[in-house]
Amino acid sequence: MNKVPFVTKEQLDKITEQYPTPFHLYDEKGIRENARKMKQAFSWNPGFREYFAVKATPNPTILKILQEEGCGTDCSSLTELMMSDMCGFHGDDIMFSSNDTPAEEFVKARELDAIINLDDITHIDFLKEAAGIPKKICCRFNPGGKFSIANTIMDNPGDAKYGMTKPQIIEAYQRLKELGVEEFGMHAFLASNTVTNDYYPTLAKILFETAVEIQEKTGVKLSFINLSGGVGIPYTPDKEPNDILVIGEGVHRVYDEVLVPAGMGDVKIFTELGRFMLAPYGHLVTKVIHEKHTYKEYIGVDACACNLMRPAMYGAYHHITVMGKETAPADHMYDVTGSLCENNDKFAIDRELPEIAIGDTLVIHDTGAHGFSMGYNYNGKLRSAEILLKEDGSTQMIRRAETPDDYFATLRGYGL
């Protein structure tokens, strides 16, 4: 099975004439259509909002596209807050979900009047001292143990560093109420990159039942519940993608089953997806510059793990299309490598692909989230450009490639 790139060889040949590889290419049409489908899936909830996880794709042009589609931003650092501010997100447009948070970041979040999501009960006093307690606040819940769906373990929240236990979160709401908070929310993230339509409804039931218990024990009625991220994409071509319309309806059923009878039928539903919103709409475009025939067959490209670290870091699969050879038989086996002085700098290992020649253009799929954003400068490698394929077929550079001057900038006057 194959994945089909969102760009044709003819289009890409013209793009690579204008922009040198490697670069990340994003599909504006796909991004907008997906954002609209997301909104449609939860249209039954009048207060619904998607808060895009900035960490997935921190680019102002992308954020503004999502802003036009009604999304807010989910931030986890000072610079992500600053970027959101510069893009015109303010107040309730921003969720600040961080952990091990420096005081200056809470100060910035308060300055922007962002919705702060507290990761730990000890952060109440820390926030109070650093920036004061706002009138609206959210708390992050971790139920512990293992999280499973249909007897399949999806993840292990008990080992995660995030969130509060149930006794802690109940105490936190009581304390925050005493400190003058008037509007409360709850947030939880229990599994990463799930490819099942059951994840969100299962998570929602846990959170909705917890919300009812919180109201019974503390008198605090939550005004919003953030289902956070975790809805993933199929990186391998053999898997069926999530159907967000089915997922939204699944959450709707649980909402009616649990919250409505408890008098909580006005609770707003928030999400903060990154991978689902952007990953399929990004390609890492790279050219073949070397081939090597030793104990294995190697194809060397001009991108490296600094441009996409997921395969090196996690052994993650990213599908590869050899442009112009989409229908050719995959009768060769290659390791596709970058040039880092690290043996794990491989985009594919023992991958069956069509015969590849020097000069071929490769598209590495599903890099629109946690692709460019996880880049780094090991070996003095420079981060690539980011290019937007616009709805009308034209292209726009939305981030230039780094230069050696950028790399040396923080050393000027410090030994250079």
XYZ file of C-alpha atoms in Angstrom:
416
model
C 0.000 0.000 0.000
C 1.106 3.560 -0.654
C 0.428 7.017 0.615
C -0.248 9.671 -2.002
C 1.634 12.974 -1.645
C -0.483 16.137 -1.656
C 1.813 17.526 -4.372
C 2.541 16.136 -7.837
C 6.002 15.546 -9.290
C 5.427 18.358 -11.782
C 4.497 20.767 -8.986
C 7.418 19.648 -6.857
C 9.918 19.975 -9.709
C 8.936 23.638 -10.026
C 9.060 24.154 -6.257
C 12.546 22.614 -5.929
C 13.762 24.865 -8.747
C 12.788 27.829 -6.573
C 13.708 26.498 -3.125
C 16.770 24.312 -2.446
C 16.153 21.066 -0.580
C 15.696 20.010 2.116
C 12.568 21.862 3.197
C 9.261 21.191 4.920
C 6.260 21.746 2.670
C 2.751 22.342 4.077
C -0.633 21.963 2.378
C -2.891 24.937 3.145
C -5.967 23.343 1.540
C -5.641 20.177 3.626
C -5.058 22.131 6.837
C -8.159 24.271 6.346
C -10.392 21.350 5.367
C -9.283 19.346 8.395
C -9.872 22.274 10.774
C -13.394 22.687 9.393
C -14.103 18.979 9.775
C -12.881 19.145 13.367
C -15.286 22.005 14.070
C -18.127 20.116 12.383
C -17.477 17.023 14.515
C -18.108 18.968 17.725
C -20.719 21.406 16.424
C -23.237 19.819 18.829
C -21.375 21.586 21.656
C -21.918 25.365 21.396
C -18.788 26.204 23.384
C -16.434 23.869 21.523
C -12.992 25.095 20.581
C -9.813 23.507 19.270
C -6.643 24.910 20.862
C -3.880 23.942 18.437
C -0.730 22.644 20.149
C 1.845 25.232 19.083
C 4.718 22.872 19.939
C 3.691 20.667 17.001
C 4.217 23.340 14.318
C 5.339 26.685 15.738
C 5.020 28.831 12.623
C 3.079 32.134 12.596
C 1.640 31.580 9.118
C 0.255 28.195 10.147
C -1.128 29.653 13.383
C -2.871 32.454 11.484
C -4.465 29.958 9.080
C -5.840 28.048 12.060
C -6.890 31.315 13.711
C -8.959 32.120 10.615
C -10.608 28.712 11.048
C -11.600 29.551 14.637
C -8.845 27.780 16.552
C -7.034 29.012 19.622
C -3.517 28.017 20.673
C -2.206 25.676 23.329
C 1.159 26.883 24.630
C 3.708 25.210 26.869
C 6.543 27.757 27.027
C 7.358 31.452 27.157
C 8.232 31.718 23.465
C 5.059 29.904 22.429
C 3.070 32.416 24.480
C 4.999 35.241 22.827
C 4.376 33.830 19.339
C 0.664 33.494 20.061
C 0.590 37.084 21.275
C 2.384 38.313 18.141
C -0.140 36.436 15.988
C -3.071 38.169 17.680
C -4.185 35.463 20.112
C -5.207 36.932 23.470
C -7.173 36.025 26.574
C -9.339 32.948 26.144
C -7.716 32.321 22.743
C -4.746 30.822 24.626
C -4.470 27.769 26.872
C -1.220 27.603 28.814
C -0.541 23.943 29.585
C 2.951 23.598 30.998
C 4.817 21.584 33.598
C 7.779 22.354 35.852
C 6.879 25.936 34.982
C 9.305 28.851 35.550
C 7.783 31.867 37.305
C 8.348 34.171 34.318
C 6.127 31.947 32.174
C 3.227 32.201 34.604
C 3.771 35.968 34.651
C 3.546 36.097 30.845
C 0.443 33.901 30.807
C -1.254 36.209 33.334
C -0.177 39.248 31.314
C -1.924 37.763 28.256
C -4.902 36.674 30.381
C -4.433 33.152 29.035
C -6.283 30.205 30.567
C -3.696 28.638 32.866
C -3.764 24.863 33.207
C -2.086 23.896 36.498
C -0.091 20.671 36.307
C 0.407 20.163 40.049
C -1.254 21.110 43.323
C 1.954 22.782 44.549
C 1.685 25.181 41.617
C -1.240 26.934 43.283
C 1.007 28.629 45.824
C 3.756 29.053 43.225
C 1.370 30.825 40.848
C -0.123 32.897 43.649
C 3.304 34.218 44.599
C 4.625 34.638 41.043
C 1.675 36.207 39.271
C -1.502 35.972 41.341
C -4.485 33.649 40.974
C -6.790 34.466 38.018
C -10.588 34.298 38.052
C -10.568 31.425 35.535
C -8.279 28.414 35.855
C -7.866 24.802 34.746
C -6.366 21.781 36.520
C -4.694 18.788 34.920
C -5.901 15.341 35.997
C -3.925 12.087 35.942
C -5.983 9.046 37.003
C -2.855 6.892 37.307
C -2.552 3.217 36.495
C -2.713 1.955 32.941
C -5.119 3.308 30.351
C -6.764 0.658 28.194
C -9.481 0.384 25.561
C -11.172 -2.977 24.992
C -8.509 -4.711 27.102
C -5.726 -3.184 24.995
C -3.265 -1.088 27.010
C -2.893 2.243 25.217
C -0.517 3.998 27.607
C 0.634 4.195 31.213
C -0.538 7.462 32.845
C 0.830 6.295 36.205
C 4.362 6.664 34.830
C 3.709 10.087 33.291
C 5.032 13.220 34.967
C 1.865 15.172 34.177
C -1.193 16.004 36.223
C -2.693 15.546 39.688
C -4.184 12.527 41.413
C -7.926 12.549 42.089
C -7.546 13.491 45.781
C -5.109 16.245 44.778
C -7.345 17.716 42.086
C -10.355 17.732 44.427
C -8.295 19.552 47.043
C -6.957 21.906 44.357
C -10.461 22.978 43.302
C -11.435 23.563 46.933
C -8.366 25.735 47.531
C -8.757 27.648 44.274
C -12.395 28.346 45.100
C -11.295 29.763 48.457
C -8.744 31.915 46.624
C -11.478 33.542 44.550
C -11.512 31.547 41.326
C -14.915 31.809 39.681
C -14.608 29.609 36.590
C -12.994 26.176 36.468
C -11.875 23.695 33.849
C -10.285 20.258 33.772
C -7.755 18.743 31.382
C -6.206 15.300 30.905
C -3.981 13.486 28.435
C -3.860 9.711 28.835
C -2.446 8.311 25.596
C -0.360 9.513 22.665
C -1.070 9.124 18.942
C -4.018 6.753 19.241
C -5.432 5.464 15.968
C -8.857 4.436 17.203
C -12.177 6.224 17.185
C -12.741 5.036 20.766
C -9.995 7.033 22.503
C -11.718 10.385 22.927
C -15.098 8.904 23.991
C -13.360 6.633 26.533
C -11.281 9.517 27.894
C -14.353 11.767 27.922
C -16.330 9.319 30.061
C -13.522 9.229 32.645
C -13.337 13.021 32.742
C -17.101 13.552 32.736
C -17.603 11.134 35.634
C -14.760 12.839 37.506
C -16.382 16.232 36.862
C -19.648 15.002 38.395
C -17.747 13.695 41.430
C -15.910 17.005 41.806
C -19.202 18.900 41.783
C -20.671 16.570 44.408
C -17.657 16.829 46.727
C -16.638 20.468 46.318
C -19.597 22.334 44.846
C -17.342 23.347 41.952
C -19.136 23.067 38.623
C -16.696 22.909 35.735
C -17.418 25.247 32.851
C -15.115 23.461 30.381
C -13.391 20.114 29.953
C -10.317 19.877 27.743
C -9.844 16.462 26.136
C -6.325 17.588 25.155
C -4.425 15.678 22.442
C -3.824 12.024 21.742
C -5.954 11.591 18.629
C -3.314 10.450 16.187
C -2.698 9.620 12.558
C -1.740 6.412 10.760
C 1.941 6.810 9.901
C 1.916 3.447 8.112
C -0.221 3.133 4.978
C -1.955 -0.063 6.118
C -3.895 1.596 8.951
C -7.271 3.259 8.705
C -7.213 6.926 9.777
C -9.348 8.214 12.624
C -12.789 9.496 11.632
C -13.201 12.724 13.568
C -16.960 12.840 12.841
C -17.402 9.423 14.464
C -15.166 10.503 17.350
C -17.163 13.692 17.909
C -20.432 11.781 17.958
C -18.930 9.276 20.411
C -18.063 12.101 22.800
C -21.586 13.505 22.281
C -23.172 10.220 23.412
C -21.076 10.090 26.586
C -21.809 13.778 27.257
C -25.549 13.080 27.114
C -25.130 9.952 29.215
C -23.029 11.434 32.039
C -23.071 15.243 32.138
C -26.600 16.122 31.067
C -28.354 14.097 33.828
C -26.039 15.733 36.374
C -27.190 19.216 35.333
C -23.920 19.881 33.498
C -25.274 20.060 29.960
C -23.679 23.459 29.385
C -20.055 22.338 29.860
C -17.844 23.446 26.963
C -15.616 20.883 25.270
C -12.083 21.890 24.288
C -9.421 19.941 22.407
C -5.733 20.663 21.861
C -4.603 18.564 18.964
C -1.343 18.979 17.094
C -0.520 15.789 15.245
C -4.091 15.208 14.011
C -4.458 18.813 12.890
C -1.174 19.127 10.978
C 0.929 15.984 10.550
C -0.602 14.646 7.301
C -0.347 18.087 5.718
C 3.434 18.333 5.872
C 6.139 16.682 3.756
C 9.899 16.763 4.241
C 11.244 17.155 0.699
C 14.782 15.949 0.144
C 17.052 14.967 -2.742
C 19.233 11.896 -3.149
C 22.904 12.913 -3.225
C 24.740 9.614 -2.623
C 24.388 5.872 -2.839
C 26.552 3.364 -1.015
C 26.943 -0.369 -1.538
C 28.569 -2.162 1.410
C 26.940 -4.718 3.694
C 23.650 -3.012 2.927
C 22.313 -0.730 0.228
C 22.302 2.892 1.406
C 20.657 5.946 -0.097
C 22.067 9.235 1.203
C 19.849 12.326 1.140
C 20.471 16.003 1.847
C 18.149 15.988 4.876
C 19.110 14.459 8.207
C 17.703 13.771 11.672
C 18.113 17.486 12.443
C 15.235 18.047 9.998
C 13.131 15.130 11.274
C 14.251 13.387 14.426
C 11.311 11.037 15.052
C 12.838 8.051 13.187
C 16.175 8.462 15.006
C 14.624 9.190 18.402
C 11.733 6.719 18.443
C 12.395 4.355 15.555
C 9.253 5.923 14.114
C 7.993 4.987 10.655
C 7.521 7.734 8.074
C 6.351 6.682 4.641
C 8.603 7.634 1.726
C 7.543 8.324 -1.863
C 10.110 8.408 -4.654
C 8.617 11.111 -6.849
C 8.000 9.996 -10.415
C 8.218 6.338 -9.414
C 4.945 6.082 -7.528
C 3.742 3.102 -9.560
C 7.127 1.404 -9.999
C 7.602 -1.910 -8.174
C 9.141 -1.643 -4.685
C 11.741 -4.275 -5.499
C 14.815 -2.750 -3.849
C 15.660 -2.652 -0.149
C 17.421 0.410 1.237
C 18.449 2.227 4.353
C 17.708 5.904 3.686
C 20.202 7.991 5.651
C 21.258 11.497 6.513
C 24.786 12.777 7.025
C 25.017 13.077 10.818
C 27.878 11.339 12.600
C 25.316 9.092 14.292
C 24.350 5.638 13.064
C 20.682 6.203 13.976
C 20.415 9.041 11.431
C 18.187 6.933 9.205
C 14.779 7.841 7.810
C 14.154 4.221 6.858
C 15.777 0.872 7.594
C 15.394 -2.128 5.268
C 12.641 -0.253 3.426
C 11.286 -1.722 0.205
C 11.257 1.061 -2.379
C 11.522 1.444 -6.142
C 15.041 1.639 -7.548
C 16.460 5.022 -6.516
C 18.984 7.095 -8.462
C 21.099 10.069 -7.467
C 19.075 13.231 -8.115
C 15.710 11.659 -7.298
C 13.381 13.675 -5.094
C 11.958 11.912 -2.045
C 8.877 12.975 -0.109
C 8.877 11.898 3.538
C 5.255 11.905 4.667
C 3.440 13.105 7.800
C 6.007 15.666 8.956
C 3.563 18.531 9.433
C 3.629 18.120 13.228
C 6.644 17.381 15.411
C 8.804 17.577 12.287
C 10.517 20.926 11.871
C 9.675 21.820 15.467
C 11.893 19.082 16.905
C 14.877 20.183 14.822
C 18.277 20.846 16.305
C 21.816 21.878 15.354
C 23.963 18.831 16.102
C 27.062 18.600 13.869
C 26.470 22.270 13.113
C 23.572 21.354 10.842
C 21.220 24.197 9.977
C 17.437 24.117 10.158
C 15.634 24.059 6.835
C 13.148 26.423 5.262
C 9.385 25.961 5.587
C 7.261 26.429 2.479
C 3.473 26.756 2.208
C 1.668 25.287 -0.795
C -1.263 27.675 -0.995
C -4.798 26.822 -2.003
C -4.309 28.417 -5.436
C -1.241 26.252 -6.144
C 1.321 29.004 -5.559
C 3.996 28.745 -2.880
C 5.158 31.024 -0.095
C 8.254 30.763 2.034
C 7.012 30.967 5.620
C 10.387 30.483 7.283
C 13.775 30.901 5.638
C 16.504 28.349 6.112
C 19.105 29.045 8.775
C 22.496 30.335 7.679
C 25.947 29.929 9.245
C 25.541 33.516 10.492
C 22.476 32.394 12.475
C 24.437 29.509 13.934
C 27.323 31.721 15.033
C 25.151 34.660 16.199
C 25.078 33.656 19.860
C 28.848 33.237 19.871
C 29.736 36.655 18.472
C 31.788 38.384 21.142
C 32.120 35.156 23.130
C 35.238 33.690 21.570
C 34.425 34.570 17.964
